[in-house]
Amino acid sequence: MRAPVVFDPAVHLCYQPPEKVITMQELALDGGISPIGVTAPFPLLTREGVTELRREILSEDVLDRYTVSSYISAFQGREFPKDVAPFVHAVWSSPEVLRAVSEAAGVELVPIMDLEVGHVNYQLGNEGREGVRRTSISPEPQSPSETPEARQVAQALADADNGEGDTNVCFHRDAYPFVCVLMLSDCENMIGGETALRTGDGRIVKARGPNVGSCVVMQGRHIEHAALKAYNVSERITMVTSFRAKDPMIHDGSVLPSIHPISKKHRLNYQWTLYRMKLLAERFSIVAQELERKKALLGEEDDRDGTGGSEIVNVDSMSKWLDEQAAYLMTTRTEFMV
Ligand SMILES: [Fe+2]
């Protein structure tokens, strides 16, 4: 048996920061957890790195046991644990990769839950699912359409696609704050395949899709977006990993309606509850420490006269914060998969 390849940033990582970003301000959008809305495609993994990811996500084990089809996409791979796809998990937990994605996003990020690491969308060609099983492990260049006329027709169709009619994935917001979409196919000759973003003032902006080994980072929970049809490629495999802010005090608007139809109930409920409890535990601990710090700063003199001392808890602001935590807990409960 082949020895597993260990993720090595010196061999598999080729990060270069995005040359361009579209800011939330340029999209006329408020909210969000970073000033950056979406990045231009930027290099993340080498071909060797992409090949190792493909080796795992095209393995029999993943295709047999960890694939699902839904209204969102005909064929998706997801929820594979670390022992089934060790390289995938090593990539998305590597400090170097997290640093790169965080720098591009403008905010420090961590993966949302283990089961969302390395979700895969396989675009099916004429041969359907069986064709995926015969897909080569290394990303092969795909030949362009035979005629310039065919390319022109594809270009006209792609130009006309603004995400509102017949498209690849219609307008939606993602379940989680940030997403990194990494291209695992050689799409040099692809026409279309952009992401359409709806701006706060009603415009539609198209963001270019990445080529093999490159990725885009997007604030998908806070931007309404659509995935446009891609022409002139048969194989198109993307890896989608979802993130939240590492700082537990930063807003986390995650919800699960789009996740339920593609997930296994007990696995999701366990990981979802665990992540929410750990995040809240961190939050409450930070707030408790802050209260103790304020009390200590007042010194022992503060309550010497027995009247109760200075105000430490501002009831208005603490009440508002507690309401937010109650809402977060309520969301944790209402998003259970039953
Ligand atoms: Fe999306």
Short mmCIF file of C-alpha atoms and ligand atoms in Angstrom, two decimals:
data_model
loop_
_atom_site.label_atom_id
_atom_site.label_comp_id
_atom_site.label_asym_id
_atom_site.label_seq_id
_atom_site.Cartn_x
_atom_site.Cartn_y
_atom_site.Cartn_z
CA MET A 1 0.00 0.00 0.00
CA ARG A 2 1.08 3.52 -0.80
CA ALA A 3 2.46 5.50 2.15
CA PRO A 4 0.23 8.49 2.92
CA VAL A 5 1.65 11.85 1.93
CA VAL A 6 2.08 14.24 4.85
CA PHE A 7 1.11 17.87 4.25
CA ASP A 8 4.28 19.91 3.94
CA PRO A 9 3.88 23.68 3.45
CA ALA A 10 7.28 23.82 1.72
CA VAL A 11 6.02 21.45 -0.99
CA HIS A 12 2.25 21.91 -1.06
CA LEU A 13 1.64 25.54 -0.19
CA CYS A 14 2.28 28.41 -2.64
CA TYR A 15 0.26 31.23 -1.05
CA GLN A 16 0.44 34.67 -2.54
CA PRO A 17 -1.90 37.35 -1.18
CA PRO A 18 -4.81 38.37 -3.46
CA GLU A 19 -3.89 41.22 -5.80
CA LYS A 20 -7.35 42.67 -5.51
CA VAL A 21 -10.29 42.53 -3.12
CA ILE A 22 -13.85 43.82 -3.30
CA THR A 23 -14.72 45.52 -0.03
CA MET A 24 -18.09 45.48 1.73
CA GLN A 25 -18.14 49.23 1.19
CA GLU A 26 -17.73 48.78 -2.58
CA LEU A 27 -20.65 46.34 -2.42
CA ALA A 28 -22.69 48.93 -0.50
CA LEU A 29 -23.23 46.39 2.28
CA ASP A 30 -23.29 46.94 6.04
CA GLY A 31 -22.55 44.33 8.66
CA GLY A 32 -20.20 41.46 8.21
CA ILE A 33 -17.17 40.63 10.30
CA SER A 34 -14.47 42.08 8.04
CA PRO A 35 -14.15 45.06 5.68
CA ILE A 36 -13.34 42.55 2.91
CA GLY A 37 -16.28 41.13 0.95
CA VAL A 38 -14.57 38.85 -1.53
CA THR A 39 -11.02 38.43 -2.79
CA ALA A 40 -9.78 38.00 -6.33
CA PRO A 41 -8.48 34.45 -6.91
CA PHE A 42 -5.08 33.91 -5.31
CA PRO A 43 -2.65 30.97 -5.32
CA LEU A 44 -2.87 28.69 -2.27
CA LEU A 45 -1.78 25.14 -3.13
CA THR A 46 0.71 23.75 -5.62
CA ARG A 47 -0.26 21.09 -8.17
CA GLU A 48 1.28 18.52 -5.82
CA GLY A 49 -1.00 19.75 -3.05
CA VAL A 50 -4.06 19.67 -5.32
CA THR A 51 -3.17 16.15 -6.46
CA GLU A 52 -3.04 14.90 -2.86
CA LEU A 53 -6.43 16.48 -2.09
CA ARG A 54 -7.85 14.85 -5.23
CA ARG A 55 -6.38 11.48 -4.29
CA GLU A 56 -8.50 11.54 -1.15
CA ILE A 57 -11.71 13.10 -2.42
CA LEU A 58 -11.74 10.79 -5.47
CA SER A 59 -11.00 7.70 -3.35
CA GLU A 60 -13.48 4.83 -3.25
CA ASP A 61 -13.94 5.31 0.47
CA VAL A 62 -15.06 8.95 0.07
CA LEU A 63 -17.14 8.33 -3.08
CA ASP A 64 -18.89 5.31 -1.53
CA ARG A 65 -19.50 6.57 2.00
CA TYR A 66 -19.25 10.34 2.09
CA THR A 67 -21.16 11.68 -0.92
CA VAL A 68 -24.63 13.15 -1.13
CA SER A 69 -26.87 14.75 -3.73
CA SER A 70 -29.32 17.56 -3.03
CA TYR A 71 -31.22 20.38 -4.65
CA ILE A 72 -28.06 22.50 -4.34
CA SER A 73 -25.76 20.23 -6.27
CA ALA A 74 -26.07 16.81 -7.91
CA PHE A 75 -23.01 15.31 -6.30
CA GLN A 76 -21.16 16.52 -3.22
CA GLY A 77 -18.54 14.96 -1.00
CA ARG A 78 -18.59 15.93 2.66
CA GLU A 79 -18.23 15.01 6.33
CA PHE A 80 -15.32 12.66 5.74
CA PRO A 81 -13.40 12.30 9.02
CA LYS A 82 -9.68 12.69 9.52
CA ASP A 83 -8.85 8.99 9.18
CA VAL A 84 -10.57 8.84 5.77
CA ALA A 85 -9.05 12.08 4.41
CA PRO A 86 -5.99 12.91 6.52
CA PHE A 87 -4.40 15.22 3.94
CA VAL A 88 -7.59 17.29 3.57
CA HIS A 89 -7.79 17.74 7.34
CA ALA A 90 -4.07 18.50 7.59
CA VAL A 91 -4.39 21.28 4.99
CA TRP A 92 -7.30 23.04 6.69
CA SER A 93 -5.86 22.78 10.19
CA SER A 94 -2.37 23.85 9.17
CA PRO A 95 -1.30 27.13 10.85
CA GLU A 96 0.24 28.30 7.55
CA VAL A 97 -2.99 27.76 5.58
CA LEU A 98 -5.12 29.36 8.30
CA ARG A 99 -2.75 32.33 8.39
CA ALA A 100 -3.02 32.72 4.59
CA VAL A 101 -6.82 32.48 4.51
CA SER A 102 -7.13 34.83 7.51
CA GLU A 103 -4.83 37.40 5.93
CA ALA A 104 -6.87 37.32 2.71
CA ALA A 105 -10.13 37.59 4.69
CA GLY A 106 -8.95 40.53 6.80
CA VAL A 107 -9.93 38.75 10.02
CA GLU A 108 -8.46 35.75 11.86
CA LEU A 109 -10.50 32.67 10.96
CA VAL A 110 -10.92 29.08 12.17
CA PRO A 111 -12.87 26.25 10.48
CA ILE A 112 -16.44 26.17 11.71
CA MET A 113 -16.69 22.43 12.48
CA ASP A 114 -14.81 19.30 11.55
CA LEU A 115 -17.63 18.04 9.30
CA GLU A 116 -17.48 21.18 7.15
CA VAL A 117 -13.78 20.79 6.40
CA GLY A 118 -13.19 20.15 2.71
CA HIS A 119 -16.78 19.93 1.39
CA VAL A 120 -16.48 19.04 -2.33
CA ASN A 121 -18.70 19.95 -5.29
CA TYR A 122 -18.15 17.58 -8.22
CA GLN A 123 -19.55 18.88 -11.52
CA LEU A 124 -20.77 15.79 -13.34
CA GLY A 125 -19.90 15.35 -17.00
CA ASN A 126 -21.78 13.20 -19.53
CA GLU A 127 -20.74 10.04 -17.70
CA GLY A 128 -22.39 11.08 -14.42
CA ARG A 129 -21.20 9.62 -11.12
CA GLU A 130 -19.38 6.75 -12.77
CA GLY A 131 -17.31 9.31 -14.65
CA VAL A 132 -16.17 10.81 -11.34
CA ARG A 133 -14.76 7.40 -10.38
CA ARG A 134 -12.66 7.42 -13.53
CA THR A 135 -11.39 10.98 -13.05
CA SER A 136 -7.61 11.17 -12.97
CA ILE A 137 -5.92 11.98 -9.66
CA SER A 138 -3.80 14.75 -11.14
CA PRO A 139 -5.67 17.77 -12.52
CA GLU A 140 -5.44 17.41 -16.31
CA PRO A 141 -5.72 20.35 -18.72
CA GLN A 142 -9.12 20.28 -20.40
CA SER A 143 -9.23 20.82 -24.15
CA PRO A 144 -11.02 23.92 -25.43
CA SER A 145 -14.10 23.76 -27.68
CA GLU A 146 -13.29 22.75 -31.23
CA THR A 147 -14.45 25.92 -32.94
CA PRO A 148 -14.19 29.65 -32.27
CA GLU A 149 -17.95 29.81 -32.96
CA ALA A 150 -18.66 27.41 -30.09
CA ARG A 151 -16.55 29.58 -27.80
CA GLN A 152 -18.43 32.68 -28.93
CA VAL A 153 -21.78 31.04 -28.17
CA ALA A 154 -20.55 29.96 -24.72
CA GLN A 155 -19.19 33.46 -24.03
CA ALA A 156 -22.53 35.06 -25.01
CA LEU A 157 -24.42 32.66 -22.69
CA ALA A 158 -21.98 33.36 -19.86
CA ASP A 159 -22.22 37.13 -20.37
CA ALA A 160 -26.03 36.97 -20.26
CA ASP A 161 -26.06 34.94 -17.02
CA ASN A 162 -26.54 37.32 -14.10
CA GLY A 163 -27.55 34.62 -11.62
CA GLU A 164 -31.25 35.43 -11.71
CA GLY A 165 -32.49 32.96 -14.32
CA ASP A 166 -31.32 29.49 -15.21
CA THR A 167 -27.93 29.33 -13.55
CA ASN A 168 -25.69 26.95 -11.61
CA VAL A 169 -26.61 27.87 -8.00
CA CYS A 170 -29.25 30.62 -7.53
CA PHE A 171 -28.85 33.63 -5.23
CA HIS A 172 -28.42 32.68 -1.59
CA ARG A 173 -26.44 33.45 1.54
CA ASP A 174 -24.14 30.79 2.98
CA ALA A 175 -24.71 29.09 6.32
CA TYR A 176 -21.44 30.32 7.84
CA PRO A 177 -19.63 33.68 8.04
CA PHE A 178 -16.69 33.05 5.68
CA VAL A 179 -15.87 30.55 2.98
CA CYS A 180 -12.77 29.57 1.04
CA VAL A 181 -13.45 28.03 -2.37
CA LEU A 182 -10.42 26.19 -3.73
CA MET A 183 -10.36 25.01 -7.36
CA LEU A 184 -9.17 21.42 -7.80
CA SER A 185 -9.60 21.24 -11.61
CA ASP A 186 -7.60 22.77 -14.41
CA CYS A 187 -10.03 25.37 -15.71
CA GLU A 188 -7.70 27.33 -17.95
CA ASN A 189 -10.24 27.30 -20.81
CA MET A 190 -13.37 27.78 -18.71
CA ILE A 191 -15.88 30.37 -19.86
CA GLY A 192 -18.20 31.81 -17.20
CA GLY A 193 -18.20 30.14 -13.80
CA GLU A 194 -17.98 33.44 -11.92
CA THR A 195 -19.67 34.29 -8.65
CA ALA A 196 -22.37 36.94 -8.99
CA LEU A 197 -22.73 39.24 -5.97
CA ARG A 198 -25.80 41.36 -5.27
CA THR A 199 -24.82 44.78 -3.93
CA GLY A 200 -26.71 46.73 -1.30
CA ASP A 201 -27.89 49.19 -3.96
CA GLY A 202 -29.21 46.52 -6.32
CA ARG A 203 -26.31 46.08 -8.74
CA ILE A 204 -24.81 42.73 -9.69
CA VAL A 205 -21.03 42.41 -9.59
CA LYS A 206 -19.28 39.37 -11.07
CA ALA A 207 -16.22 38.02 -9.27
CA ARG A 208 -13.87 35.83 -11.30
CA GLY A 209 -13.51 32.18 -10.29
CA PRO A 210 -10.17 30.60 -9.40
CA ASN A 211 -8.03 28.27 -11.49
CA VAL A 212 -6.38 25.09 -10.25
CA GLY A 213 -4.69 25.50 -6.84
CA SER A 214 -6.09 29.01 -6.42
CA CYS A 215 -8.96 30.03 -4.21
CA VAL A 216 -11.29 32.87 -3.40
CA VAL A 217 -12.25 33.89 0.11
CA MET A 218 -15.72 35.37 0.57
CA GLN A 219 -17.93 36.62 3.36
CA GLY A 220 -20.70 34.32 2.12
CA ARG A 221 -23.11 34.73 5.07
CA HIS A 222 -23.23 38.48 4.62
CA ILE A 223 -23.32 38.74 0.80
CA GLU A 224 -26.12 37.42 -1.38
CA HIS A 225 -24.41 35.53 -4.18
CA ALA A 226 -24.99 33.05 -7.01
CA ALA A 227 -22.65 30.57 -8.70
CA LEU A 228 -22.87 31.10 -12.47
CA LYS A 229 -22.77 28.35 -15.05
CA ALA A 230 -19.39 27.30 -16.34
CA TYR A 231 -18.92 26.50 -20.03
CA ASN A 232 -16.17 24.78 -21.94
CA VAL A 233 -15.10 22.49 -19.09
CA SER A 234 -16.38 19.02 -18.31
CA GLU A 235 -14.66 18.40 -15.00
CA ARG A 236 -14.96 21.08 -12.34
CA ILE A 237 -14.23 20.08 -8.77
CA THR A 238 -14.18 22.68 -6.01
CA MET A 239 -13.38 22.32 -2.33
CA VAL A 240 -15.35 24.57 -0.02
CA THR A 241 -14.28 25.11 3.59
CA SER A 242 -16.31 27.27 5.97
CA PHE A 243 -14.99 29.49 8.72
CA ARG A 244 -15.93 31.74 11.61
CA ALA A 245 -13.91 34.42 13.37
CA LYS A 246 -11.37 32.95 15.80
CA ASP A 247 -12.15 35.71 18.32
CA PRO A 248 -15.23 34.35 20.15
CA MET A 249 -16.45 37.90 20.87
CA ILE A 250 -17.02 38.58 17.15
CA HIS A 251 -20.55 38.09 15.81
CA ASP A 252 -21.29 34.59 14.49
CA GLY A 253 -24.49 34.48 12.44
CA SER A 254 -24.25 30.81 11.45
CA VAL A 255 -27.49 28.94 10.67
CA LEU A 256 -28.13 25.45 9.29
CA PRO A 257 -31.19 25.26 6.98
CA SER A 258 -29.04 24.66 3.89
CA ILE A 259 -26.87 22.19 5.82
CA HIS A 260 -29.61 19.84 7.09
CA PRO A 261 -30.47 18.28 3.70
CA ILE A 262 -26.84 17.29 3.09
CA SER A 263 -25.77 16.19 6.59
CA LYS A 264 -26.04 13.21 8.90
CA LYS A 265 -28.22 14.07 11.88
CA HIS A 266 -26.31 12.76 14.88
CA ARG A 267 -22.94 13.86 13.55
CA LEU A 268 -24.23 17.37 12.85
CA ASN A 269 -26.06 17.78 16.16
CA TYR A 270 -22.99 16.66 18.09
CA GLN A 271 -20.49 18.91 16.29
CA TRP A 272 -22.86 21.90 16.15
CA THR A 273 -23.64 21.71 19.89
CA LEU A 274 -19.99 21.22 20.79
CA TYR A 275 -18.83 24.24 18.75
CA ARG A 276 -21.59 26.47 20.12
CA MET A 277 -20.96 25.42 23.74
CA LYS A 278 -17.20 25.92 23.44
CA LEU A 279 -17.66 29.32 21.82
CA LEU A 280 -20.11 30.46 24.51
CA ALA A 281 -17.86 29.10 27.26
CA GLU A 282 -14.99 31.21 25.87
CA ARG A 283 -17.24 34.27 25.60
CA PHE A 284 -18.54 34.01 29.16
CA SER A 285 -15.06 33.40 30.49
CA ILE A 286 -13.77 36.57 28.78
CA VAL A 287 -16.64 38.64 30.18
CA ALA A 288 -16.19 37.18 33.68
CA GLN A 289 -12.47 37.97 33.62
CA GLU A 290 -13.21 41.51 32.48
CA LEU A 291 -15.57 42.01 35.45
CA GLU A 292 -12.95 40.75 37.88
CA ARG A 293 -10.35 43.02 36.29
CA LYS A 294 -12.63 46.06 36.70
CA LYS A 295 -13.31 45.16 40.32
CA ALA A 296 -9.60 44.75 41.04
CA LEU A 297 -8.82 48.14 39.46
CA LEU A 298 -11.18 49.84 41.90
CA GLY A 299 -9.04 48.60 44.78
CA GLU A 300 -9.96 47.58 48.28
CA GLU A 301 -10.96 51.11 49.28
CA ASP A 302 -13.91 51.12 46.93
CA ASP A 303 -16.44 49.38 49.22
CA ARG A 304 -14.89 50.39 52.54
CA ASP A 305 -17.92 52.49 53.56
CA GLY A 306 -20.24 49.51 53.13
CA THR A 307 -22.46 51.16 50.47
CA GLY A 308 -21.68 48.59 47.78
CA GLY A 309 -18.94 50.38 45.88
CA SER A 310 -18.82 51.70 42.31
CA GLU A 311 -20.76 50.39 39.36
CA ILE A 312 -19.01 47.46 37.73
CA VAL A 313 -21.88 46.01 35.75
CA ASN A 314 -23.55 48.52 33.47
CA VAL A 315 -27.03 47.08 33.52
CA ASP A 316 -28.09 48.51 30.13
CA SER A 317 -25.09 47.29 28.15
CA MET A 318 -24.87 43.97 30.02
CA SER A 319 -28.58 43.35 29.43
CA LYS A 320 -28.13 44.00 25.72
CA TRP A 321 -25.17 41.61 25.61
CA LEU A 322 -27.07 38.94 27.54
CA ASP A 323 -30.00 39.26 25.10
CA GLU A 324 -27.55 38.59 22.28
CA GLN A 325 -26.25 35.49 24.06
CA ALA A 326 -29.80 34.28 24.69
CA ALA A 327 -30.51 34.69 20.96
CA TYR A 328 -27.33 32.78 20.13
CA LEU A 329 -28.39 29.95 22.47
CA MET A 330 -31.88 29.97 20.95
CA THR A 331 -30.38 29.65 17.46
CA THR A 332 -28.29 26.76 18.72
CA ARG A 333 -31.52 25.06 19.73
CA THR A 334 -33.70 25.97 16.73
CA GLU A 335 -31.03 24.81 14.26
CA PHE A 336 -30.92 21.23 15.58
CA MET A 337 -31.56 18.61 12.96
CA VAL A 338 -34.54 16.51 14.07
FE FE B 1 -22.63 30.05 -1.46
#
